[in-house]
mmCIF file of N, CA and C in Angstrom:
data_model
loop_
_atom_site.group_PDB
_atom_site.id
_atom_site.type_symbol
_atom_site.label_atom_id
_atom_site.label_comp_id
_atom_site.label_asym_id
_atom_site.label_seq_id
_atom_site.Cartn_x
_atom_site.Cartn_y
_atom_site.Cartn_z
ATOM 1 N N UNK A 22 21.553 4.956 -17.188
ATOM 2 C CA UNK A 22 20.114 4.999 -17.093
ATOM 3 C C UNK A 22 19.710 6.219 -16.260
ATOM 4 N N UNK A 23 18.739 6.926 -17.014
ATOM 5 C CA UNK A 23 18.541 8.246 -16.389
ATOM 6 C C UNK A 23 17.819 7.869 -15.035
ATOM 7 N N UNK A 24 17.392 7.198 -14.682
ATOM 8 C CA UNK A 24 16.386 7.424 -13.583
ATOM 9 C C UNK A 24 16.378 6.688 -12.530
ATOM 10 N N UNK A 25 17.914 5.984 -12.856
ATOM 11 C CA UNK A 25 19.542 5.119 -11.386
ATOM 12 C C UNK A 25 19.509 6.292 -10.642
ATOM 13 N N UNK A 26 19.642 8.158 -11.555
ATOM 14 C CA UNK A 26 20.361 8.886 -10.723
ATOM 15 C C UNK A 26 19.298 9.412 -9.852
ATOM 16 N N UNK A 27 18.108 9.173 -9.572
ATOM 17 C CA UNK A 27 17.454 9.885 -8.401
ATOM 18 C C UNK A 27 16.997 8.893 -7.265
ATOM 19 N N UNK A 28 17.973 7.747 -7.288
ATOM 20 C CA UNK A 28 17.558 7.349 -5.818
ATOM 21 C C UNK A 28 19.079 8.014 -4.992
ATOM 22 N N UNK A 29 18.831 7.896 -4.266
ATOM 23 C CA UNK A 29 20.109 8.806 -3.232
ATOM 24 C C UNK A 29 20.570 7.900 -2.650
ATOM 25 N N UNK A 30 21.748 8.299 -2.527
ATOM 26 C CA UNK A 30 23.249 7.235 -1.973
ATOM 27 C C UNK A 30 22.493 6.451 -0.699
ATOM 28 N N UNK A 31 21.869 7.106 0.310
ATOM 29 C CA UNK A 31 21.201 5.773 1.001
ATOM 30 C C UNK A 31 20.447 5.155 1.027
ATOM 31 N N UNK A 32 19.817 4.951 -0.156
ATOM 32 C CA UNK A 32 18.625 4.421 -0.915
ATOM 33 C C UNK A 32 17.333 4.784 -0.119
ATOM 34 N N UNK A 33 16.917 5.903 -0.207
ATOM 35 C CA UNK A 33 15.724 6.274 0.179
ATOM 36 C C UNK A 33 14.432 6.234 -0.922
ATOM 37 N N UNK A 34 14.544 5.081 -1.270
ATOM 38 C CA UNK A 34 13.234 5.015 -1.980
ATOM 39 C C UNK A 34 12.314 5.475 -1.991
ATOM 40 N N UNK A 35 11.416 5.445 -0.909
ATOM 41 C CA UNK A 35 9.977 6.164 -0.684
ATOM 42 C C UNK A 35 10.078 7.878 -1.336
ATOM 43 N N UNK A 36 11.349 8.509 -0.804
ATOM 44 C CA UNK A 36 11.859 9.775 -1.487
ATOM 45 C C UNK A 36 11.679 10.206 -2.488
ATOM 46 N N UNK A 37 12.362 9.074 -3.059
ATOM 47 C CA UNK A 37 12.539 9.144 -4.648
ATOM 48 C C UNK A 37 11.413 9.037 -5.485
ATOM 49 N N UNK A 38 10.817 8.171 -5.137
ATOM 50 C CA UNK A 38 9.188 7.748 -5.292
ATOM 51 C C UNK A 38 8.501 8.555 -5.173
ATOM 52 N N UNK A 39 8.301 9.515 -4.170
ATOM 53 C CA UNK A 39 7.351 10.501 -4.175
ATOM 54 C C UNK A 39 7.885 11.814 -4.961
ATOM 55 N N UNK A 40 8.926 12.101 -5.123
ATOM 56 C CA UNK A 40 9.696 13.587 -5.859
ATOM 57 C C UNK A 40 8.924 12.936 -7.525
ATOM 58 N N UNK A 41 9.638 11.607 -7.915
ATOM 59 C CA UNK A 41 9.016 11.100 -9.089
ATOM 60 C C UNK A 41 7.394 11.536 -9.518
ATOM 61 N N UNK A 42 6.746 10.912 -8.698
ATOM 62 C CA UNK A 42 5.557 11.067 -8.474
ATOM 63 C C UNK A 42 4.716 12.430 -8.669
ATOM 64 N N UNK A 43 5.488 13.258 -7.967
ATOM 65 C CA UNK A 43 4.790 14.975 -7.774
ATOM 66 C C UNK A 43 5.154 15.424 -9.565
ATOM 67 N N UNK A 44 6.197 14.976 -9.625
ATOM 68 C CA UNK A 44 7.162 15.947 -11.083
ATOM 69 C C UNK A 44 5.883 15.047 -12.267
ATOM 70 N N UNK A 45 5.678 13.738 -12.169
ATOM 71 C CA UNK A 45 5.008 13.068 -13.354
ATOM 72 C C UNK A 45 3.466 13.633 -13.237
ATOM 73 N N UNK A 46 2.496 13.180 -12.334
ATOM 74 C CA UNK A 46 1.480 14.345 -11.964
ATOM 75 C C UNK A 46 1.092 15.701 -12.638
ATOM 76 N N UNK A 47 2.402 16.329 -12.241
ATOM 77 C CA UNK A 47 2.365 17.436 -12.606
ATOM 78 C C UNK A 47 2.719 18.016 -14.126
ATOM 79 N N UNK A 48 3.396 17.207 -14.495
ATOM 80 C CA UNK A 48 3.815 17.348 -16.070
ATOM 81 C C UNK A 48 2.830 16.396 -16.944
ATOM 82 N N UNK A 49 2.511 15.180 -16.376
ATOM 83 C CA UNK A 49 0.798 14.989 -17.388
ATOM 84 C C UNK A 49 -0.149 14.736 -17.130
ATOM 85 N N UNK A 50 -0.357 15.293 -15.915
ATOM 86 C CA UNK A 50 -2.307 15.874 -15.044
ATOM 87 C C UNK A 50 -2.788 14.996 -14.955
ATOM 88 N N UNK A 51 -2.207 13.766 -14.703
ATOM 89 C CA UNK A 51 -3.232 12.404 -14.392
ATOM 90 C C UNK A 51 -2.792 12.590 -12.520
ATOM 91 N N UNK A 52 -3.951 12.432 -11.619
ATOM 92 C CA UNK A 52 -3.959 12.444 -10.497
ATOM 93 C C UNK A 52 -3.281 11.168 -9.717
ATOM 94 N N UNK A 53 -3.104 11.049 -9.060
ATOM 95 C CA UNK A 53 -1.992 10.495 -8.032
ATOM 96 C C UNK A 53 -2.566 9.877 -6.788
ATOM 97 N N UNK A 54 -2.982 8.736 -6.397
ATOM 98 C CA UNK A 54 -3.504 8.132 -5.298
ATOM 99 C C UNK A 54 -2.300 7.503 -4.490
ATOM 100 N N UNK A 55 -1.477 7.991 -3.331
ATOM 101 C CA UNK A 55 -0.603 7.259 -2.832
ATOM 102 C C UNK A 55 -1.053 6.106 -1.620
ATOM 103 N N UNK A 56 -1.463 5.056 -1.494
ATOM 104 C CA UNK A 56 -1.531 4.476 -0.786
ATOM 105 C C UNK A 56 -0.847 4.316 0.231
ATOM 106 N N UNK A 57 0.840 3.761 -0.077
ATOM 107 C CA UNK A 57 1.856 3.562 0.612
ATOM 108 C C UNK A 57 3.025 3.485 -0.353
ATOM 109 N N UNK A 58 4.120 4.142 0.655
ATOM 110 C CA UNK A 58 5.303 4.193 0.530
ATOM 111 C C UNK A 58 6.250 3.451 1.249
ATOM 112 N N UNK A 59 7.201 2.978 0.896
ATOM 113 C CA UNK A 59 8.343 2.189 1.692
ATOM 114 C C UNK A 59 8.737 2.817 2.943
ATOM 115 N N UNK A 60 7.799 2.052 4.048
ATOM 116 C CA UNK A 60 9.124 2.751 5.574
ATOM 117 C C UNK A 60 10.297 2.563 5.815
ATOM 118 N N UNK A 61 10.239 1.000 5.251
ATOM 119 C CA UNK A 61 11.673 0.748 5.569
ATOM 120 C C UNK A 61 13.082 0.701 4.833
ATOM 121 N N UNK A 62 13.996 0.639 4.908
ATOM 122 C CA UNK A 62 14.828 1.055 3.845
ATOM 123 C C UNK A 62 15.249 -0.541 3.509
ATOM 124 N N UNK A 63 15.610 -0.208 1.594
ATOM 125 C CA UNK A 63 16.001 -1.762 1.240
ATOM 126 C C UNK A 63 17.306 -1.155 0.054
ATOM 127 N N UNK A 64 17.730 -2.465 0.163
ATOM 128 C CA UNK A 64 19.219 -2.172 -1.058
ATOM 129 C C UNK A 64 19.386 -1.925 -2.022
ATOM 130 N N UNK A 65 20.152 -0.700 -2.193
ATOM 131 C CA UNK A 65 20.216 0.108 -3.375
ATOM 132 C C UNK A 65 19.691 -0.936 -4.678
ATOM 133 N N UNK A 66 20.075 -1.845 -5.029
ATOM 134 C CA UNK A 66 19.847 -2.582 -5.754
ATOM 135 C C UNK A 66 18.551 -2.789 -5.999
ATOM 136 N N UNK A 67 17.799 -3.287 -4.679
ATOM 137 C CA UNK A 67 16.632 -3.188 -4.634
ATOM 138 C C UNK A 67 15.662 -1.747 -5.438
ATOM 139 N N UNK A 68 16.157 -1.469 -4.389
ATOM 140 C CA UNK A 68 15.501 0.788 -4.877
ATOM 141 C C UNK A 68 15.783 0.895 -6.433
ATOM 142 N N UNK A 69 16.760 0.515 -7.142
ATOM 143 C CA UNK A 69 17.244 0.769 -8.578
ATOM 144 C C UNK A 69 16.121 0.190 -9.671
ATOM 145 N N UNK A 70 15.641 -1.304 -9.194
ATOM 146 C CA UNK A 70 14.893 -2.332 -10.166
ATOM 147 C C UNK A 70 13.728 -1.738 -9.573
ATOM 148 N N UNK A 71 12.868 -1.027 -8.412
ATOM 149 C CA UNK A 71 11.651 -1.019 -8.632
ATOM 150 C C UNK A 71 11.339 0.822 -8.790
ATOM 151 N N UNK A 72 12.553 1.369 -8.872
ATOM 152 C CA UNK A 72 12.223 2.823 -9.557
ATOM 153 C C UNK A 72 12.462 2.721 -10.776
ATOM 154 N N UNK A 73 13.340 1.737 -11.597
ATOM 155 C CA UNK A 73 12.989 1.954 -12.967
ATOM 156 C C UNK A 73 11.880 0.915 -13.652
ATOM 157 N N UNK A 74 11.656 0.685 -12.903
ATOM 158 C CA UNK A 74 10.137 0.018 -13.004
ATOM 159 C C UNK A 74 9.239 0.292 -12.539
ATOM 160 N N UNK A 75 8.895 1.282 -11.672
ATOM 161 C CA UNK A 75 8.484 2.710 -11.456
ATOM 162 C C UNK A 75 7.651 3.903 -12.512
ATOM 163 N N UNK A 76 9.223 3.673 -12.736
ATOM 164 C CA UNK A 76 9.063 4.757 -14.040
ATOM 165 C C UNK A 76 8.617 4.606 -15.314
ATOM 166 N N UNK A 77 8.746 3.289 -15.894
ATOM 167 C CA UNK A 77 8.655 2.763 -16.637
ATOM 168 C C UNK A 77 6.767 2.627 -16.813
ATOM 169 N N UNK A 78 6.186 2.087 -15.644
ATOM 170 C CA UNK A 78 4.995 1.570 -15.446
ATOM 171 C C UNK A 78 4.419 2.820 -15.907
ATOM 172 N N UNK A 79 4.462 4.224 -15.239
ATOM 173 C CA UNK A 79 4.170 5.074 -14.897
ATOM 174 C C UNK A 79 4.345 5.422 -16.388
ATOM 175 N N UNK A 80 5.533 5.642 -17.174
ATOM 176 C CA UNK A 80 5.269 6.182 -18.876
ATOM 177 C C UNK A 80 4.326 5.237 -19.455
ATOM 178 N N UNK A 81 4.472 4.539 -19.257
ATOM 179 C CA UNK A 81 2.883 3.542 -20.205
ATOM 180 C C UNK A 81 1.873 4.160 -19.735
ATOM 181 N N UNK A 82 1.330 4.321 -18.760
ATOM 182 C CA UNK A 82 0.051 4.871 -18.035
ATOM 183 C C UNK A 82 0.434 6.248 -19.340
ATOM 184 N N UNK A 83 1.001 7.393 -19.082
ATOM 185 C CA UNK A 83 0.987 8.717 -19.692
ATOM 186 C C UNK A 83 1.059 8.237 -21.398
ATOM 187 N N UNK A 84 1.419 7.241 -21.683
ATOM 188 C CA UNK A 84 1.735 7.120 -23.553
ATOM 189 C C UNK A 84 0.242 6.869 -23.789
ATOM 190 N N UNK A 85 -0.103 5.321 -23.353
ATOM 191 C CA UNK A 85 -0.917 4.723 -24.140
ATOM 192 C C UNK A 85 -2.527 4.627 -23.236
ATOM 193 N N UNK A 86 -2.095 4.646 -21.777
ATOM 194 C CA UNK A 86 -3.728 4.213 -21.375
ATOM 195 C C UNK A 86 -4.871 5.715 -21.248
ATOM 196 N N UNK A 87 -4.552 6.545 -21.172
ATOM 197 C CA UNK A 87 -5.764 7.817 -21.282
ATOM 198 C C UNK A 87 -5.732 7.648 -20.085
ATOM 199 N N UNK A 88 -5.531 7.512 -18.843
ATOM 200 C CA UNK A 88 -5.949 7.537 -17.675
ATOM 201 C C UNK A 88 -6.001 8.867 -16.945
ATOM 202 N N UNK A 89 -6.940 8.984 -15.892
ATOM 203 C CA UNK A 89 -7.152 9.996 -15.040
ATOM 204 C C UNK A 89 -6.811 9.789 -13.849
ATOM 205 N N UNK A 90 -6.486 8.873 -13.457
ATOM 206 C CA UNK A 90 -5.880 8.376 -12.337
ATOM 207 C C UNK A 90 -5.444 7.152 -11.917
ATOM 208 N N UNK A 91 -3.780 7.262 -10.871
ATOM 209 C CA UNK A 91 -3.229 6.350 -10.781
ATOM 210 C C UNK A 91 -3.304 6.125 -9.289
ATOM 211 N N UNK A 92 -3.063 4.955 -8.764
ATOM 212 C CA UNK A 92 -3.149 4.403 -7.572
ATOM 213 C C UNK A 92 -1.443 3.767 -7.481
ATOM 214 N N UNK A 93 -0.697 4.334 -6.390
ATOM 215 C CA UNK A 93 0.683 3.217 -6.204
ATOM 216 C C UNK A 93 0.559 3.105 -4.665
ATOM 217 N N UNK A 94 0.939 1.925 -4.568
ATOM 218 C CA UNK A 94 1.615 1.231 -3.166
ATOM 219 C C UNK A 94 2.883 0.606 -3.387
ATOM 220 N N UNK A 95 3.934 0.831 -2.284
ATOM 221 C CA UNK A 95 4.908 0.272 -2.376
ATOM 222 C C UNK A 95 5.454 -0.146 -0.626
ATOM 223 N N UNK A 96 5.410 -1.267 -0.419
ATOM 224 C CA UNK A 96 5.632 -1.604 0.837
ATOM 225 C C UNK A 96 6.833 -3.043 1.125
ATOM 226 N N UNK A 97 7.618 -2.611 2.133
ATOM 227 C CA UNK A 97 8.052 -3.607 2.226
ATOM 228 C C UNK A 97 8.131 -3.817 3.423
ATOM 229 N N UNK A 98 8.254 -5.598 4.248
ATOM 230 C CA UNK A 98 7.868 -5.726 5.266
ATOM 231 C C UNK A 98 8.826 -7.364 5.075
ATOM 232 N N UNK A 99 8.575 -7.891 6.193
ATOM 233 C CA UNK A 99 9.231 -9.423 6.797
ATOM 234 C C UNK A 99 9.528 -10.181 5.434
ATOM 235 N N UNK A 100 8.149 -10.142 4.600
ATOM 236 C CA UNK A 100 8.284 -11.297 3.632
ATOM 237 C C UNK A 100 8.828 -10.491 2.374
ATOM 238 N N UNK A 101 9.292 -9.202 2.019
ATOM 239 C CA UNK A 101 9.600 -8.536 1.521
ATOM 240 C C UNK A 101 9.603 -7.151 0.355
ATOM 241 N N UNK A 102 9.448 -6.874 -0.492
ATOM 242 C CA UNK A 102 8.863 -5.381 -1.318
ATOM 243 C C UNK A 102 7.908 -5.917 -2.421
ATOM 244 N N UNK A 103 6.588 -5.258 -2.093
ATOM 245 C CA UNK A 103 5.619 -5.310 -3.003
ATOM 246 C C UNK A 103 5.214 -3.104 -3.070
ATOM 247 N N UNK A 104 5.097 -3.966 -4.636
ATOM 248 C CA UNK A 104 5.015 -2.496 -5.662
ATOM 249 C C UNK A 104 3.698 -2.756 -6.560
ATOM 250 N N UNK A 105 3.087 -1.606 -6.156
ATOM 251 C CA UNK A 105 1.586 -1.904 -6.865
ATOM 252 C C UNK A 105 1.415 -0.336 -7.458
ATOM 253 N N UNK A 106 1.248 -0.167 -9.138
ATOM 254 C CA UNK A 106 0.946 0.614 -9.940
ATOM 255 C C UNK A 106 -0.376 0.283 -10.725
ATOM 256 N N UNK A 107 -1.437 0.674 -10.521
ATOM 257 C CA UNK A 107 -2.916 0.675 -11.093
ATOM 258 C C UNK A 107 -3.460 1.521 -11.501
ATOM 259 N N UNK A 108 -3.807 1.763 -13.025
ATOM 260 C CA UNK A 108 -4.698 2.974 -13.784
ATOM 261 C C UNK A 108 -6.046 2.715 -14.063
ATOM 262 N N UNK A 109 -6.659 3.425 -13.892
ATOM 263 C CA UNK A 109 -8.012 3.340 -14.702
ATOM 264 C C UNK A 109 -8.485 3.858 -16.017
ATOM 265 N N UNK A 110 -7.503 3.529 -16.869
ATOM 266 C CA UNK A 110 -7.125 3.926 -18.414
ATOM 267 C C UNK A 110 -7.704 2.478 -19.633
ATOM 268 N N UNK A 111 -7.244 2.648 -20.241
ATOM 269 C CA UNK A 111 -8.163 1.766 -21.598
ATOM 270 C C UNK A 111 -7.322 0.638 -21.169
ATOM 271 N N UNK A 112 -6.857 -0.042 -20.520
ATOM 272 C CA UNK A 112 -6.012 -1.317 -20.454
ATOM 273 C C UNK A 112 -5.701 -1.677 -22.081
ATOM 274 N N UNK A 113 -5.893 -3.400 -21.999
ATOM 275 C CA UNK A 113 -5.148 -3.562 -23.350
ATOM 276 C C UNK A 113 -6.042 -5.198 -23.445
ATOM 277 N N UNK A 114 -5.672 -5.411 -24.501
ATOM 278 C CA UNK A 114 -6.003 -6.963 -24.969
ATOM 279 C C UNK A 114 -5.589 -8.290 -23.865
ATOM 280 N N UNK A 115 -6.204 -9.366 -23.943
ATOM 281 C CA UNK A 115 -5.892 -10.335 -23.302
ATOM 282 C C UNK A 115 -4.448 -10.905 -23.675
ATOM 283 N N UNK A 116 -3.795 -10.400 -25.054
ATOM 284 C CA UNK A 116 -2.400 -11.082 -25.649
ATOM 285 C C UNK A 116 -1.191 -10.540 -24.606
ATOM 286 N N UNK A 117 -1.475 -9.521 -23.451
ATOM 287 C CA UNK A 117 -0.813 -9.209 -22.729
ATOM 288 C C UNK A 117 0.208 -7.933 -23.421
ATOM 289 N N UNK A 118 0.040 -7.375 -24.347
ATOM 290 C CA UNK A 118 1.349 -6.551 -24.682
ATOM 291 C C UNK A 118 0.063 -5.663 -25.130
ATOM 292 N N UNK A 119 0.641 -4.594 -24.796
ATOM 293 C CA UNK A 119 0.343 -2.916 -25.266
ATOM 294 C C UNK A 119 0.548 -2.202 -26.506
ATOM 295 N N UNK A 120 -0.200 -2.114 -27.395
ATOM 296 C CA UNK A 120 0.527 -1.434 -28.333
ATOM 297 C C UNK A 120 1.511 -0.314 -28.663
ATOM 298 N N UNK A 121 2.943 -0.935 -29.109
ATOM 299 C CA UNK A 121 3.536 -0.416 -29.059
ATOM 300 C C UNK A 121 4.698 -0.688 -27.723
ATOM 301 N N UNK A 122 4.529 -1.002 -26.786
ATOM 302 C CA UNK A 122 5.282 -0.936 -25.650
ATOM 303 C C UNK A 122 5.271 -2.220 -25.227
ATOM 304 N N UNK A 123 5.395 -3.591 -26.055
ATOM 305 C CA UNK A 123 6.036 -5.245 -25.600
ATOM 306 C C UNK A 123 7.281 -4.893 -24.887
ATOM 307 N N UNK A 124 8.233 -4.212 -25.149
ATOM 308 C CA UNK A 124 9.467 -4.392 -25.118
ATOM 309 C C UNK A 124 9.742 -3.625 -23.660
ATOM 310 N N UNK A 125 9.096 -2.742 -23.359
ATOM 311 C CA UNK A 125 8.895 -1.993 -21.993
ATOM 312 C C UNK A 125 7.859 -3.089 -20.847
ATOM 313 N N UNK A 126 7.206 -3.742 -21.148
ATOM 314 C CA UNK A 126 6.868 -4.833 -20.326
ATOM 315 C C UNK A 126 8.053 -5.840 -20.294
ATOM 316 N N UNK A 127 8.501 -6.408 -21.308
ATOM 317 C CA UNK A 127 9.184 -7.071 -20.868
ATOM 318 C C UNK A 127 10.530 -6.752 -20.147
ATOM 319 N N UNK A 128 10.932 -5.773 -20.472
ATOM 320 C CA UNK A 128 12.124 -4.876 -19.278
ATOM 321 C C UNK A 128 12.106 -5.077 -18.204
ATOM 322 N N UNK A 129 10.696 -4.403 -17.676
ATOM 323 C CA UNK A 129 10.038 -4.563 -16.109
ATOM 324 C C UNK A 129 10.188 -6.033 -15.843
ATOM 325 N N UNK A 130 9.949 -6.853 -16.014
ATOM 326 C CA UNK A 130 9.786 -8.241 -15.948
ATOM 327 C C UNK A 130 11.173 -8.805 -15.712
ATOM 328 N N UNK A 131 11.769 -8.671 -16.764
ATOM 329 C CA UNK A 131 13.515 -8.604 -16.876
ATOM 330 C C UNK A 131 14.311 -8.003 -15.500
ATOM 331 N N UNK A 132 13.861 -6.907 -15.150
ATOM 332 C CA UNK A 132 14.549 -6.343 -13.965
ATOM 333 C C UNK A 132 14.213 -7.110 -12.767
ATOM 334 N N UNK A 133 12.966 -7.303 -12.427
ATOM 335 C CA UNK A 133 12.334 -7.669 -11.730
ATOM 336 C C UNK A 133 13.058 -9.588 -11.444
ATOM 337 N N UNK A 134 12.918 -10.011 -12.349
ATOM 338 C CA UNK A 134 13.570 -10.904 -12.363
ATOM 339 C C UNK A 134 15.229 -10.950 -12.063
ATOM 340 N N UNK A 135 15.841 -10.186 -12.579
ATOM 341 C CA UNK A 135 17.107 -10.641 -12.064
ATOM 342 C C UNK A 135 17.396 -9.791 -10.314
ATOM 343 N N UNK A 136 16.417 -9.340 -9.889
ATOM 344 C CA UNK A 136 16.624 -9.099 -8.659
ATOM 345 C C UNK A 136 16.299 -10.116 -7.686
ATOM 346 N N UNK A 137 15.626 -11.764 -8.373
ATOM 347 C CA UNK A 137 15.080 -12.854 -7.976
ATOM 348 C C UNK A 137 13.262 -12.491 -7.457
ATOM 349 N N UNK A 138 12.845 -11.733 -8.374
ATOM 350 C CA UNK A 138 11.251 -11.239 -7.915
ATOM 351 C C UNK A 138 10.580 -11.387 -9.512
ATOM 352 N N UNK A 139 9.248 -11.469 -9.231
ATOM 353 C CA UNK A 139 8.154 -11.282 -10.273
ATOM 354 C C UNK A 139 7.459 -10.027 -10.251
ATOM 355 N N UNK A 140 7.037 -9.968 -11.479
ATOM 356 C CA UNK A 140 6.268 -8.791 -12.184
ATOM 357 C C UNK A 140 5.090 -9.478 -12.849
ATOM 358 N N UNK A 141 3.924 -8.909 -12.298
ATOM 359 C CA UNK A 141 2.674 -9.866 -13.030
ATOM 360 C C UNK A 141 2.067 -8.130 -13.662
ATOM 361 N N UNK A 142 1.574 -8.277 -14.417
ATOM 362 C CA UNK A 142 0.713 -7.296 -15.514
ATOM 363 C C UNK A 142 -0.568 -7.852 -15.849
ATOM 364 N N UNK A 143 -1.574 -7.199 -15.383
ATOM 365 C CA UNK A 143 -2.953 -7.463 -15.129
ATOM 366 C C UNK A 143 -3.669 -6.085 -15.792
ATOM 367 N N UNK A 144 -4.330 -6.283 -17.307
ATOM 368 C CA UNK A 144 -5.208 -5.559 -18.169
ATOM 369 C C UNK A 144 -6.349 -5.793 -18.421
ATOM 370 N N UNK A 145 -7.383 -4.670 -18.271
ATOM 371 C CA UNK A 145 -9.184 -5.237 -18.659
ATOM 372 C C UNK A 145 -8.964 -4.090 -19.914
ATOM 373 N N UNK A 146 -9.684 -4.234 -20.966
ATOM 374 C CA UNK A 146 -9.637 -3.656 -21.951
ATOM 375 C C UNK A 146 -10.562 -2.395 -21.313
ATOM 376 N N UNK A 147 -10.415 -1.493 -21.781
ATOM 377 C CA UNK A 147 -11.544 -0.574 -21.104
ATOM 378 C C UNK A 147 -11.545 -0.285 -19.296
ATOM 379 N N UNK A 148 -10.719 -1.348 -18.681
ATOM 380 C CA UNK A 148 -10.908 -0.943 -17.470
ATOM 381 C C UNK A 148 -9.501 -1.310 -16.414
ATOM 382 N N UNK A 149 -8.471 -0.589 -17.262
ATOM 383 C CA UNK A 149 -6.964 -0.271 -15.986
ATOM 384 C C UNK A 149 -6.144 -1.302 -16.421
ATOM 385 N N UNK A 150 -5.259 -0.838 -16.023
ATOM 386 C CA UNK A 150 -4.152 -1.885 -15.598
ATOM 387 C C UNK A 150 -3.346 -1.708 -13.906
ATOM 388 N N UNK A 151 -3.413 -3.160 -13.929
ATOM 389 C CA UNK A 151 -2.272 -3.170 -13.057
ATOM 390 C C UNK A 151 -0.928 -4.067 -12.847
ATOM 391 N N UNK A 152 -0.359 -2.920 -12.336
ATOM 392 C CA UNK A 152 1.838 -3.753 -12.347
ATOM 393 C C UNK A 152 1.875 -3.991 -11.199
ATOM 394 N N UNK A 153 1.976 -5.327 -10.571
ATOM 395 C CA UNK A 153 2.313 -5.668 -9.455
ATOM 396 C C UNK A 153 3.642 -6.484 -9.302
ATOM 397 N N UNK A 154 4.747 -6.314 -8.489
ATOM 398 C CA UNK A 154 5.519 -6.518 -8.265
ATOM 399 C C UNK A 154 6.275 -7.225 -7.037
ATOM 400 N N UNK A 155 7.237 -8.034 -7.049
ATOM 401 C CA UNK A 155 6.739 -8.646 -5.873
ATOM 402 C C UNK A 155 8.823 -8.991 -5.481
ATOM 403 N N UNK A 156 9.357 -9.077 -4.667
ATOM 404 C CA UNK A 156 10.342 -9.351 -4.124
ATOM 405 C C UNK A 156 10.859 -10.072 -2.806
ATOM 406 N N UNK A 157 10.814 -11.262 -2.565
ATOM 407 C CA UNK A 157 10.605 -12.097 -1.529
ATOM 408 C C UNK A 157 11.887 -12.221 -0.723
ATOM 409 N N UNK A 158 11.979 -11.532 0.425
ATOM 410 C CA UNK A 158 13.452 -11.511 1.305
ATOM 411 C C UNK A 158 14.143 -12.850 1.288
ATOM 412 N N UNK A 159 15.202 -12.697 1.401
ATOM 413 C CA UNK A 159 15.944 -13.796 1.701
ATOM 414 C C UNK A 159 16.814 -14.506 3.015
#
């Protein structure tokens, strides 16, 4: 999986996250709201399921929603890593799947899950989406 290889051997997420971030920006001109980034460091494992879900979120925004701008937070703390990706692009239908890209939601979801966390996907037709993500310490 291409995008295992840019978290770095000590899982510096927030890193990776932001290099991601500048390069996607910049290659399809939708603007970039960083809220927050991870201070603290979490396990590679961890860093792996929410950068390719990351990335993932982030190509839907550039395929299908038209958006001009994205909003991410990614924080983790006591109760553990929450990941928040929000566009203000054409969202999608209430049936929950995107045209064209079911199978890329359900991935995210999939990953997310076997790391023992949820992925909720929240669409207004006409007004954003958002990927929120959620990972509860143990």
């Amino acid at each position: 999986m291409a995008e295992e290889l840019r978290i770095r051997p000590n899982g510096d997420l927030a890193a990776a996250l932001g290099d991601y971030l500048a390069e996607w920006s910049g290659r399809c001109g939708v603007a970039v709201e960083i809220w927050a980034l991870p201070a603290a460091a979490v396990s590679r494992r961890v860093a792996q399921v929410v950068y390719a879900t990351f990335v993932e979120a982030l190509s839907n925004v550039e395929r299908h929603s038209r958006a001009r701008q994205v909003s991410v937070a990614v924080t983790v703390g006591k109760a553990g890593l929450r990941m928040t990706v929000s566009d203000d692009g054409a969202g999608f239908g209430v049936d929950g799947v995107a045209p064209g890209s079911g199978r890329g939601l359900a991935a995210m979801r999939a990953r997310f899950a076997e790391a023992g966390g949820t992925l909720t996907i929240n669409s207004v037709p006409g007004g954003g989406t958002t990927v929120t993500g959620v990972i509860r310490s143990r």
